[in-house]
mmCIF file of C-alpha atoms and ligand atoms in Angstrom:
data_model
loop_
_atom_site.group_PDB
_atom_site.id
_atom_site.type_symbol
_atom_site.label_atom_id
_atom_site.label_comp_id
_atom_site.label_asym_id
_atom_site.label_seq_id
_atom_site.Cartn_x
_atom_site.Cartn_y
_atom_site.Cartn_z
ATOM 1 C CA MET A 18 0.074 0.186 0.340
ATOM 2 C CA GLN A 19 1.906 3.504 -0.966
ATOM 3 C CA GLU A 20 1.724 6.329 1.328
ATOM 4 C CA PHE A 21 0.499 9.555 0.384
ATOM 5 C CA ILE A 22 1.308 13.520 1.532
ATOM 6 C CA ARG A 23 -1.176 15.743 0.607
ATOM 7 C CA ILE A 24 -0.007 19.107 -0.310
ATOM 8 C CA PRO A 25 -1.743 22.112 -1.088
ATOM 9 C CA PHE A 26 -1.558 22.897 -4.888
ATOM 10 C CA ASP A 27 -0.263 25.874 -5.395
ATOM 11 C CA THR A 28 2.219 25.172 -2.903
ATOM 12 C CA LEU A 29 2.910 22.027 -5.799
ATOM 13 C CA VAL A 30 2.849 24.600 -8.019
ATOM 14 C CA ALA A 31 5.293 26.406 -7.051
ATOM 15 C CA ARG A 32 7.764 23.525 -6.225
ATOM 16 C CA LEU A 33 7.770 22.320 -9.888
ATOM 17 C CA SER A 34 8.224 25.335 -11.505
ATOM 18 C CA ALA A 35 11.831 26.335 -9.448
ATOM 19 C CA ILE A 36 12.312 22.739 -10.088
ATOM 20 C CA LEU A 37 12.304 23.282 -14.080
ATOM 21 C CA GLU A 38 13.656 26.880 -13.792
ATOM 22 C CA ALA A 39 16.186 25.653 -11.766
ATOM 23 C CA ASN A 40 17.332 23.319 -14.609
ATOM 24 C CA GLY A 41 16.834 26.226 -17.304
ATOM 25 C CA CYS A 42 13.377 26.458 -18.740
ATOM 26 C CA ALA A 43 12.611 29.984 -18.309
ATOM 27 C CA PRO A 44 10.435 31.849 -15.758
ATOM 28 C CA TRP A 45 6.969 31.935 -17.591
ATOM 29 C CA VAL A 46 8.247 28.296 -19.764
ATOM 30 C CA ALA A 47 8.548 26.834 -15.749
ATOM 31 C CA GLN A 48 5.660 28.233 -14.625
ATOM 32 C CA VAL A 49 3.486 27.141 -17.563
ATOM 33 C CA ILE A 50 5.042 23.331 -17.272
ATOM 34 C CA GLY A 51 4.512 23.358 -13.453
ATOM 35 C CA LEU A 52 1.204 24.457 -13.465
ATOM 36 C CA ASN A 53 -0.079 21.595 -15.819
ATOM 37 C CA CYS A 54 2.366 18.691 -14.158
ATOM 38 C CA ALA A 55 0.953 19.300 -10.724
ATOM 39 C CA SER A 56 -2.751 19.593 -12.669
ATOM 40 C CA ALA A 57 -2.535 16.295 -13.763
ATOM 41 C CA GLN A 58 -1.610 15.037 -10.415
ATOM 42 C CA ARG A 59 -4.424 17.068 -8.811
ATOM 43 C CA ASP A 60 -7.012 15.719 -11.227
ATOM 44 C CA GLY A 61 -5.694 12.268 -10.976
ATOM 45 C CA ALA A 62 -4.140 11.767 -14.255
ATOM 46 C CA HIS A 63 -1.008 10.556 -12.708
ATOM 47 C CA SER A 64 0.324 8.659 -15.696
ATOM 48 C CA HIS A 65 1.105 12.367 -16.475
ATOM 49 C CA GLY A 66 1.617 14.167 -12.850
ATOM 50 C CA VAL A 67 4.695 14.702 -10.667
ATOM 51 C CA PHE A 68 5.915 10.965 -11.337
ATOM 52 C CA ARG A 69 7.021 13.343 -15.367
ATOM 53 C CA MET A 70 9.515 15.592 -13.056
ATOM 54 C CA LYS A 71 12.751 13.520 -13.610
ATOM 55 C CA GLY A 72 11.331 13.446 -17.242
ATOM 56 C CA TYR A 73 11.178 16.795 -17.606
ATOM 57 C CA VAL A 74 14.597 17.406 -15.789
ATOM 58 C CA SER A 75 16.325 14.536 -17.801
ATOM 59 C CA THR A 76 15.298 16.013 -20.931
ATOM 60 C CA LEU A 77 15.925 19.969 -20.420
ATOM 61 C CA ASN A 78 19.254 18.506 -19.616
ATOM 62 C CA ALA A 79 19.714 16.521 -23.010
ATOM 63 C CA GLY A 80 21.537 18.164 -25.176
ATOM 64 C CA GLY A 81 19.305 20.681 -26.896
ATOM 65 C CA TRP A 82 16.929 17.947 -26.970
ATOM 66 C CA VAL A 83 14.492 20.541 -25.901
ATOM 67 C CA ASP A 84 14.381 24.866 -25.602
ATOM 68 C CA GLY A 85 13.375 25.713 -22.231
ATOM 69 C CA ARG A 86 13.672 29.156 -22.897
ATOM 70 C CA ALA A 87 11.583 28.475 -26.655
ATOM 71 C CA GLU A 88 9.420 31.963 -27.700
ATOM 72 C CA PRO A 89 6.353 30.305 -29.845
ATOM 73 C CA LEU A 90 6.150 31.477 -32.919
ATOM 74 C CA LEU A 91 2.249 32.579 -34.835
ATOM 75 C CA GLU A 92 1.245 32.568 -37.945
ATOM 76 C CA ASP A 93 -1.569 33.545 -38.837
ATOM 77 C CA VAL A 94 -2.229 31.541 -41.654
ATOM 78 C CA ALA A 95 -5.895 31.351 -43.206
ATOM 79 C CA PRO A 96 -9.148 33.353 -41.356
ATOM 80 C CA GLY A 97 -9.788 29.582 -39.476
ATOM 81 C CA PHE A 98 -6.265 28.441 -39.617
ATOM 82 C CA LEU A 99 -3.860 29.241 -36.588
ATOM 83 C CA ARG A 100 -0.563 27.758 -36.892
ATOM 84 C CA VAL A 101 2.573 27.565 -34.151
ATOM 85 C CA ASP A 102 5.853 27.217 -34.866
ATOM 86 C CA GLY A 103 6.967 26.053 -31.103
ATOM 87 C CA MET A 104 10.305 26.983 -31.672
ATOM 88 C CA ASN A 105 11.871 23.331 -30.199
ATOM 89 C CA GLY A 106 9.900 24.763 -27.162
ATOM 90 C CA PHE A 107 6.791 22.773 -24.792
ATOM 91 C CA THR A 108 3.849 22.975 -26.128
ATOM 92 C CA VAL A 109 1.682 23.820 -23.543
ATOM 93 C CA CYS A 110 3.781 26.867 -24.052
ATOM 94 C CA ALA A 111 2.438 27.247 -27.573
ATOM 95 C CA LEU A 112 -0.550 26.929 -26.720
ATOM 96 C CA ALA A 113 -0.332 29.399 -23.749
ATOM 97 C CA ARG A 114 0.603 31.762 -25.826
ATOM 98 C CA ALA A 115 -1.837 30.766 -28.571
ATOM 99 C CA ARG A 116 -4.689 30.142 -26.905
ATOM 100 C CA GLU A 117 -6.046 34.374 -26.896
ATOM 101 C CA ALA A 118 -5.831 34.551 -30.858
ATOM 102 C CA ALA A 119 -7.899 31.002 -31.679
ATOM 103 C CA LEU A 120 -10.377 32.063 -29.817
ATOM 104 C CA ALA A 121 -10.965 35.215 -31.248
ATOM 105 C CA LYS A 122 -10.673 32.922 -34.746
ATOM 106 C CA VAL A 123 -13.713 31.092 -33.934
ATOM 107 C CA LYS A 124 -15.316 33.903 -32.913
ATOM 108 C CA ALA A 125 -14.635 35.726 -35.596
ATOM 109 C CA ASN A 126 -15.911 32.362 -37.696
ATOM 110 C CA GLY A 127 -17.627 30.396 -35.914
ATOM 111 C CA CYS A 128 -14.765 27.491 -35.882
ATOM 112 C CA ALA A 129 -10.874 27.191 -36.098
ATOM 113 C CA VAL A 130 -8.163 24.611 -36.558
ATOM 114 C CA LEU A 131 -5.259 25.562 -34.094
ATOM 115 C CA ALA A 132 -1.696 23.388 -35.511
ATOM 116 C CA ILE A 133 1.403 23.232 -33.395
ATOM 117 C CA ARG A 134 4.397 21.885 -34.207
ATOM 118 C CA ASN A 135 8.219 21.624 -33.467
ATOM 119 C CA SER A 136 7.130 21.061 -30.000
ATOM 120 C CA HIS A 137 6.862 18.783 -26.920
ATOM 121 C CA HIS A 138 4.413 17.154 -24.940
ATOM 122 C CA LEU A 139 4.484 15.001 -22.159
ATOM 123 C CA GLY A 140 0.726 16.087 -20.217
ATOM 124 C CA ALA A 141 -2.407 14.964 -20.450
ATOM 125 C CA LEU A 142 -4.615 16.045 -23.112
ATOM 126 C CA SER A 143 -7.620 16.839 -21.460
ATOM 127 C CA LEU A 144 -5.604 19.646 -19.310
ATOM 128 C CA ASP A 145 -5.312 21.630 -22.855
ATOM 129 C CA VAL A 146 -9.580 20.991 -23.732
ATOM 130 C CA GLU A 147 -11.130 21.780 -20.946
ATOM 131 C CA PRO A 148 -10.607 25.158 -20.912
ATOM 132 C CA PHE A 149 -11.485 25.555 -24.186
ATOM 133 C CA ALA A 150 -15.255 24.663 -23.584
ATOM 134 C CA ASP A 151 -15.357 26.892 -20.058
ATOM 135 C CA GLU A 152 -15.384 29.942 -22.898
ATOM 136 C CA GLY A 153 -18.700 27.908 -24.666
ATOM 137 C CA LEU A 154 -16.391 26.147 -27.383
ATOM 138 C CA ILE A 155 -16.369 22.544 -28.150
ATOM 139 C CA ALA A 156 -12.813 21.419 -28.345
ATOM 140 C CA LEU A 157 -11.000 18.146 -29.879
ATOM 141 C CA SER A 158 -7.593 17.730 -29.863
ATOM 142 C CA PHE A 159 -4.817 14.458 -30.931
ATOM 143 C CA ILE A 160 -1.175 14.697 -30.775
ATOM 144 C CA ASN A 161 1.209 11.825 -31.733
ATOM 145 C CA SER A 162 4.683 10.898 -29.525
ATOM 146 C CA MET A 163 6.681 8.205 -29.791
ATOM 147 C CA ALA A 164 6.920 4.757 -31.638
ATOM 148 C CA SER A 165 5.407 2.115 -29.077
ATOM 149 C CA VAL A 166 2.770 0.989 -30.519
ATOM 150 C CA VAL A 167 1.729 -1.943 -33.059
ATOM 151 C CA PRO A 168 -0.234 -1.396 -36.315
ATOM 152 C CA HIS A 169 -3.191 -4.131 -36.686
ATOM 153 C CA GLY A 170 -1.654 -6.583 -37.861
ATOM 154 C CA GLY A 171 2.252 -5.723 -36.959
ATOM 155 C CA ARG A 172 4.889 -7.011 -34.517
ATOM 156 C CA LYS A 173 7.236 -3.859 -34.107
ATOM 157 C CA ALA A 174 6.005 -0.065 -33.183
ATOM 158 C CA ALA A 175 5.618 2.212 -35.795
ATOM 159 C CA LEU A 176 2.456 4.177 -34.590
ATOM 160 C CA GLY A 177 2.886 6.068 -31.103
ATOM 161 C CA THR A 178 0.169 5.740 -27.967
ATOM 162 C CA ASN A 179 -1.782 9.094 -29.331
ATOM 163 C CA PRO A 180 -4.411 10.279 -27.176
ATOM 164 C CA ILE A 181 -7.495 11.870 -28.363
ATOM 165 C CA ALA A 182 -9.079 14.323 -26.230
ATOM 166 C CA PHE A 183 -12.434 16.312 -26.394
ATOM 167 C CA ALA A 184 -14.262 18.663 -24.692
ATOM 168 C CA THR A 185 -17.800 19.994 -24.864
ATOM 169 C CA PRO A 186 -19.433 22.596 -22.417
ATOM 170 C CA ARG A 187 -23.027 21.702 -20.225
ATOM 171 C CA ARG A 188 -25.877 23.227 -19.103
ATOM 172 C CA ASP A 189 -24.980 24.408 -15.643
ATOM 173 C CA ALA A 190 -22.458 21.583 -15.016
ATOM 174 C CA ARG A 191 -18.363 21.550 -15.622
ATOM 175 C CA PRO A 192 -17.980 20.408 -19.508
ATOM 176 C CA LEU A 193 -18.118 17.359 -20.086
ATOM 177 C CA VAL A 194 -14.506 15.941 -20.954
ATOM 178 C CA PHE A 195 -13.040 12.538 -22.140
ATOM 179 C CA ASP A 196 -9.040 12.161 -22.809
ATOM 180 C CA MET A 197 -8.632 8.772 -24.132
ATOM 181 C CA ALA A 198 -4.297 7.382 -25.625
ATOM 182 C CA THR A 199 -5.261 5.239 -28.820
ATOM 183 C CA SER A 200 -3.218 2.947 -27.132
ATOM 184 C CA VAL A 201 -4.617 -0.266 -24.711
ATOM 185 C CA MET A 202 -3.446 1.717 -22.484
ATOM 186 C CA ALA A 203 -1.231 4.699 -22.306
ATOM 187 C CA HIS A 204 3.263 4.345 -22.177
ATOM 188 C CA GLY A 205 2.936 6.385 -18.739
ATOM 189 C CA ASP A 206 1.165 4.043 -16.567
ATOM 190 C CA VAL A 207 3.375 0.935 -18.353
ATOM 191 C CA GLN A 208 6.303 3.183 -16.681
ATOM 192 C CA LEU A 209 4.359 3.206 -12.795
ATOM 193 C CA ALA A 210 3.557 -0.537 -13.608
ATOM 194 C CA ALA A 211 6.987 -1.566 -13.798
ATOM 195 C CA ARG A 212 8.441 0.954 -11.040
ATOM 196 C CA GLU A 213 5.755 -0.625 -8.735
ATOM 197 C CA GLY A 214 6.483 -4.365 -10.053
ATOM 198 C CA ARG A 215 3.069 -5.235 -11.847
ATOM 199 C CA THR A 216 2.346 -7.640 -14.349
ATOM 200 C CA LEU A 217 -0.400 -5.764 -16.661
ATOM 201 C CA ASP A 218 -2.936 -7.479 -18.815
ATOM 202 C CA LYS A 219 -2.491 -10.406 -21.313
ATOM 203 C CA GLY A 220 -2.650 -8.419 -24.472
ATOM 204 C CA VAL A 221 -1.839 -5.545 -23.688
ATOM 205 C CA GLY A 222 1.856 -6.056 -25.376
ATOM 206 C CA VAL A 223 4.863 -7.482 -27.114
ATOM 207 C CA ASP A 224 8.539 -8.050 -26.094
ATOM 208 C CA ARG A 225 11.299 -6.083 -28.180
ATOM 209 C CA ASP A 226 10.995 -9.415 -30.493
ATOM 210 C CA GLY A 227 7.280 -8.830 -31.542
ATOM 211 C CA ASN A 228 6.106 -11.634 -28.210
ATOM 212 C CA PRO A 229 2.796 -11.577 -26.280
ATOM 213 C CA THR A 230 3.674 -10.202 -23.083
ATOM 214 C CA ASP A 231 2.606 -8.805 -19.682
ATOM 215 C CA ASP A 232 5.106 -7.587 -18.225
ATOM 216 C CA PRO A 233 5.818 -3.580 -18.214
ATOM 217 C CA ARG A 234 9.456 -4.052 -17.974
ATOM 218 C CA ALA A 235 9.554 -5.363 -21.337
ATOM 219 C CA ILE A 236 7.317 -3.099 -22.917
ATOM 220 C CA VAL A 237 9.210 -0.311 -21.714
ATOM 221 C CA ASP A 238 12.789 -2.336 -23.008
ATOM 222 C CA GLY A 239 12.497 -2.283 -26.491
ATOM 223 C CA GLY A 240 8.676 -3.803 -26.428
ATOM 224 C CA ALA A 241 5.480 -2.255 -27.709
ATOM 225 C CA LEU A 242 2.026 -1.601 -27.504
ATOM 226 C CA MET A 243 -1.759 -2.844 -28.620
ATOM 227 C CA ALA A 244 -3.914 -0.536 -30.045
ATOM 228 C CA PHE A 245 -7.096 -0.108 -28.152
ATOM 229 C CA GLY A 246 -9.983 -2.406 -29.587
ATOM 230 C CA GLY A 247 -8.134 -3.946 -32.327
ATOM 231 C CA HIS A 248 -8.098 -2.278 -36.093
ATOM 232 C CA LYS A 249 -10.457 0.109 -34.552
ATOM 233 C CA GLY A 250 -8.161 2.118 -32.731
ATOM 234 C CA ALA A 251 -5.078 1.303 -34.111
ATOM 235 C CA ALA A 252 -7.005 3.326 -37.272
ATOM 236 C CA LEU A 253 -7.622 6.122 -34.704
ATOM 237 C CA ALA A 254 -4.272 6.138 -33.696
ATOM 238 C CA LEU A 255 -3.439 6.733 -37.808
ATOM 239 C CA MET A 256 -5.821 9.332 -37.921
ATOM 240 C CA VAL A 257 -3.566 11.479 -35.308
ATOM 241 C CA GLU A 258 -0.725 10.686 -37.230
ATOM 242 C CA VAL A 259 -1.532 12.230 -40.017
ATOM 243 C CA MET A 260 -3.431 15.649 -38.195
ATOM 244 C CA CYS A 261 -0.068 15.625 -36.474
ATOM 245 C CA GLY A 262 2.753 14.582 -38.102
ATOM 246 C CA ALA A 263 1.192 15.358 -41.418
ATOM 247 C CA LEU A 264 -1.274 18.009 -40.928
ATOM 248 C CA VAL A 265 0.912 20.754 -38.390
ATOM 249 C CA GLY A 266 3.862 19.670 -40.190
ATOM 250 C CA GLY A 267 5.097 17.965 -36.844
ATOM 251 C CA LYS A 268 7.412 14.130 -37.027
ATOM 252 C CA PHE A 269 5.483 10.670 -37.638
ATOM 253 C CA SER A 270 5.886 9.161 -33.647
ATOM 254 C CA ARG A 271 8.154 6.655 -36.207
ATOM 255 C CA GLU A 272 10.668 9.759 -36.851
ATOM 256 C CA VAL A 273 11.512 10.368 -33.102
ATOM 257 C CA ASP A 274 14.818 9.623 -32.754
ATOM 258 C CA LEU A 275 16.299 10.559 -29.204
ATOM 259 C CA LYS A 276 19.402 8.613 -29.494
ATOM 260 C CA GLN A 277 21.512 11.333 -30.417
ATOM 261 C CA HIS A 278 20.029 12.700 -26.848
ATOM 262 C CA PRO A 279 20.433 10.412 -23.671
ATOM 263 C CA GLY A 280 18.520 11.564 -21.203
ATOM 264 C CA ALA A 281 15.534 12.903 -23.726
ATOM 265 C CA HIS A 282 11.926 11.935 -22.953
ATOM 266 C CA THR A 283 9.898 14.248 -24.671
ATOM 267 C CA PRO A 284 8.062 12.868 -27.994
ATOM 268 C CA HIS A 285 8.853 15.899 -30.287
ATOM 269 C CA THR A 286 6.355 16.072 -32.666
ATOM 270 C CA GLY A 287 3.082 17.648 -33.383
ATOM 271 C CA GLN A 288 -0.852 18.788 -31.969
ATOM 272 C CA SER A 289 -3.574 19.922 -33.370
ATOM 273 C CA PHE A 290 -7.635 21.509 -32.059
ATOM 274 C CA ILE A 291 -10.629 22.022 -33.686
ATOM 275 C CA LEU A 292 -12.416 24.471 -32.073
ATOM 276 C CA ILE A 293 -16.329 25.004 -32.583
ATOM 277 C CA ASP A 294 -18.627 27.677 -31.406
ATOM 278 C CA PRO A 295 -20.988 25.488 -31.174
ATOM 279 C CA GLN A 296 -24.144 27.760 -31.514
ATOM 280 C CA ALA A 297 -23.087 28.672 -34.471
ATOM 281 C CA GLY A 298 -24.284 25.063 -35.762
ATOM 282 C CA ARG A 299 -28.034 25.592 -33.841
ATOM 283 C CA GLY A 300 -29.250 28.354 -35.688
ATOM 284 C CA THR A 301 -32.623 29.791 -33.710
ATOM 285 C CA LEU A 302 -32.499 26.060 -32.149
ATOM 286 C CA PRO A 303 -32.910 25.898 -28.421
ATOM 287 C CA PRO A 304 -29.630 26.642 -27.233
ATOM 288 C CA PHE A 305 -26.660 23.323 -27.207
ATOM 289 C CA VAL A 306 -26.170 22.494 -24.306
ATOM 290 C CA ASP A 307 -29.688 21.478 -23.812
ATOM 291 C CA ARG A 308 -29.488 19.194 -26.610
ATOM 292 C CA VAL A 309 -26.222 17.392 -24.381
ATOM 293 C CA GLU A 310 -27.935 17.793 -21.216
ATOM 294 C CA ASP A 311 -30.886 15.503 -23.249
ATOM 295 C CA LEU A 312 -27.977 13.462 -23.904
ATOM 296 C CA MET A 313 -26.635 12.519 -20.673
ATOM 297 C CA GLY A 314 -29.925 11.692 -19.362
ATOM 298 C CA TYR A 315 -30.057 9.057 -21.796
ATOM 299 C CA LEU A 316 -27.157 7.505 -21.055
ATOM 300 C CA ILE A 317 -28.027 7.916 -17.543
ATOM 301 C CA ASP A 318 -31.484 5.883 -17.781
ATOM 302 C CA ALA A 319 -29.820 3.808 -20.133
ATOM 303 C CA GLY A 320 -27.750 2.692 -16.868
ATOM 304 C CA GLN A 321 -24.166 4.762 -17.575
ATOM 305 C CA THR A 322 -22.782 5.361 -14.053
ATOM 306 C CA ARG A 323 -20.615 7.789 -14.741
ATOM 307 C CA LEU A 324 -19.509 10.060 -17.687
ATOM 308 C CA PRO A 325 -16.074 10.903 -18.446
ATOM 309 C CA GLY A 326 -14.356 13.042 -17.435
ATOM 310 C CA ASP A 327 -16.316 12.497 -13.115
ATOM 311 C CA ARG A 328 -13.748 10.972 -11.804
ATOM 312 C CA ARG A 329 -10.896 13.652 -12.655
ATOM 313 C CA HIS A 330 -13.220 16.635 -11.817
ATOM 314 C CA GLU A 331 -14.286 14.610 -8.397
ATOM 315 C CA ALA A 332 -10.371 14.082 -7.808
ATOM 316 C CA ARG A 333 -9.757 17.276 -8.316
ATOM 317 C CA ASP A 334 -12.166 18.506 -5.652
ATOM 318 C CA ASP A 335 -10.609 16.569 -3.293
ATOM 319 C CA SER A 336 -6.673 18.185 -3.935
ATOM 320 C CA MET A 337 -8.049 21.327 -3.775
ATOM 321 C CA LYS A 338 -10.232 20.856 -0.065
ATOM 322 C CA ASN A 339 -7.648 18.194 0.482
ATOM 323 C CA GLY A 340 -4.400 18.690 -0.587
ATOM 324 C CA VAL A 341 -2.761 16.628 -4.067
ATOM 325 C CA PRO A 342 -1.724 13.139 -3.267
ATOM 326 C CA VAL A 343 1.710 12.760 -4.084
ATOM 327 C CA SER A 344 3.216 9.207 -2.992
ATOM 328 C CA ALA A 345 6.008 9.401 -0.217
ATOM 329 C CA GLU A 346 8.159 7.801 -3.078
ATOM 330 C CA LEU A 347 7.455 11.282 -5.647
ATOM 331 C CA MET A 348 7.906 13.237 -2.627
ATOM 332 C CA ALA A 349 11.573 11.979 -2.217
ATOM 333 C CA MET A 350 12.434 12.109 -6.038
ATOM 334 C CA LEU A 351 10.894 16.020 -5.744
ATOM 335 C CA GLU A 352 12.876 16.401 -2.331
ATOM 336 C CA GLU A 353 16.222 15.162 -4.269
ATOM 337 C CA MET A 354 15.486 17.278 -7.318
ATOM 338 C CA GLU A 355 14.716 20.330 -4.866
ATOM 339 C CA ARG A 356 18.697 19.597 -4.355
ATOM 340 C CA GLY A 357 19.799 19.508 -6.988
HETATM 341 P P1 LIG B 299 -7.806 5.946 -19.824
HETATM 342 O O1 LIG B 299 -8.031 4.520 -20.022
HETATM 343 O O2 LIG B 299 -8.029 6.026 -17.913
HETATM 344 O O3 LIG B 299 -9.492 6.783 -19.451
HETATM 345 C C1 LIG B 299 -9.757 7.261 -20.872
HETATM 346 C C2 LIG B 299 -11.427 8.254 -20.207
HETATM 347 O O4 LIG B 299 -12.441 6.961 -20.698
HETATM 348 C C3 LIG B 299 -11.653 8.895 -19.667
HETATM 349 O O5 LIG B 299 -11.810 10.162 -20.279
HETATM 350 C C4 LIG B 299 -11.231 8.663 -18.538
HETATM 351 O O6 LIG B 299 -12.495 9.651 -18.208
HETATM 352 C C5 LIG B 299 -12.964 7.845 -19.249
HETATM 353 N N1 LIG B 299 -13.458 6.666 -18.303
HETATM 354 C C6 LIG B 299 -12.678 5.805 -18.265
HETATM 355 N N2 LIG B 299 -13.604 4.850 -17.287
HETATM 356 C C7 LIG B 299 -14.855 5.214 -17.099
HETATM 357 C C8 LIG B 299 -15.530 4.923 -17.033
HETATM 358 N N3 LIG B 299 -16.301 3.615 -16.358
HETATM 359 N N4 LIG B 299 -17.136 5.563 -17.096
HETATM 360 C C9 LIG B 299 -17.221 6.227 -18.249
HETATM 361 N N5 LIG B 299 -16.290 7.201 -18.604
HETATM 362 C C10 LIG B 299 -14.512 6.155 -18.284
HETATM 363 O O7 LIG B 299 -7.236 6.860 -20.275
HETATM 364 P P2 LIG B 299 -5.858 6.511 -20.933
HETATM 365 O O8 LIG B 299 -5.651 5.455 -20.270
HETATM 366 O O9 LIG B 299 -5.816 6.202 -22.227
HETATM 367 O O10 LIG B 299 -5.123 8.118 -20.757
HETATM 368 C C11 LIG B 299 -4.421 8.115 -19.575
HETATM 369 C C12 LIG B 299 -3.660 9.774 -19.909
HETATM 370 O O11 LIG B 299 -2.746 9.869 -20.854
HETATM 371 C C13 LIG B 299 -4.547 10.697 -20.759
HETATM 372 O O12 LIG B 299 -4.356 11.630 -20.029
HETATM 373 C C14 LIG B 299 -3.715 11.376 -22.030
HETATM 374 O O13 LIG B 299 -3.682 12.779 -22.699
HETATM 375 C C15 LIG B 299 -1.798 11.199 -21.440
HETATM 376 N N6 LIG B 299 -1.429 10.565 -22.715
HETATM 377 C C16 LIG B 299 -0.272 11.589 -22.881
HETATM 378 C C17 LIG B 299 0.392 11.374 -24.299
HETATM 379 C C18 LIG B 299 1.388 12.519 -24.525
HETATM 380 O O14 LIG B 299 1.694 12.414 -25.395
HETATM 381 N N7 LIG B 299 1.165 13.502 -24.136
HETATM 382 C C19 LIG B 299 0.268 9.708 -25.526
HETATM 383 C C20 LIG B 299 -0.657 9.216 -24.285
HETATM 384 C C21 LIG B 299 -1.549 9.738 -22.865
HETATM 385 P P3 LIG B 299 -11.676 9.909 -16.405
HETATM 386 O O15 LIG B 299 -10.645 10.340 -17.051
HETATM 387 O O16 LIG B 299 -12.918 10.746 -15.825
HETATM 388 O O17 LIG B 299 -11.355 8.585 -15.455
HETATM 389 O O1 LIG B 300 2.118 8.176 -21.833
HETATM 390 O O2 LIG B 300 1.694 6.921 -23.529
HETATM 391 C C1 LIG B 300 2.307 8.018 -22.594
HETATM 392 C C2 LIG B 300 3.315 9.029 -23.645
HETATM 393 C C3 LIG B 300 3.404 9.531 -24.322
HETATM 394 C C4 LIG B 300 4.272 11.117 -24.395
HETATM 395 C C5 LIG B 300 3.733 11.475 -23.192
HETATM 396 N N1 LIG B 300 3.075 10.601 -22.426
#
């Protein structure tokens, strides 16, 4: 049984930001990443929370793989299309800088595509889409990662874990958010299972020779994950490669090559967003959020016990009330990083 220590959210953000700044991030970058990483921990998205700090720090020290001081470059390419060159910095920082311009485009056009390239993402996508739904928009986002998933019928990794996240506003409730890797599980969860000495479900992945395995260490050590749902999940992972590696001008997961940068952990890829003002599609019909509530009602009537995103919202409420739970092991890791 793991021991958890509770830490106030703002204190956690400040401590993570200070570690990132001490490892070369510009103050504003450290603040954005610290907030992102603490928010994942707050929401119970542990595969992309405090556990990732070691990866951030070793990546920042991996001979220029990522630029913690990059200033993203915004390119207004069409009325409904905003491109951002992350300048080899972090994707969430590029998003932070592009957010207002993207919102203005949706306001003017009813929808917008935001395409971010040349950047690194190590976070939970729910945090990228939910703020747009807080503004009344539908947001759909894709990001590719590094080759760690076998294509359908294959035996070696060619796709990333490639998550898809979706957020929609609701009436008198927090946004409905789903956020899911297109692999059977996130690679971060495989790494956590390997650390904790757990075995995985059968059919989750293959070892470095392409043989099925339930050993997380075999998957981490040169093996690969399967896509969720067989050919269907693999097709979604393929779509994410197109939406990120091809559409935004980023790398395909297979093209991410960390070999020249020992210690680097961040995928250097692309991220795309489709943002929609839902009322634009409704005209004089009753409000969009009323229809969303009709649907939620049908699902609950049909026996759905919880909606996607509910667990994260509940974890967030608990964290904000009682402090963010961080395992004693991860706290010790943070303290070691703070000592430098
Ligand atoms: P999960 O399989 O845990 O959850 C996927 C979605 O299903 C979530 O929205 C979840 O809601 C929902 N859900 C789970 N159980 C239920 C249920 N019983 N009823 C209704 N809805 C349910 O997520 P993954 O393991 O696939 O992904 C983990 C994280 O890893 C994500 O945040 C993802 O963005 C991140 N990731 C990031 C990558 C990157 O490149 N940056 C790469 C790959 C993954 P809830 O959250 O409320 O449980
Ligand atoms: O958990 O699969 C993952 C992942 C890949 C890149 C960032 N997270």
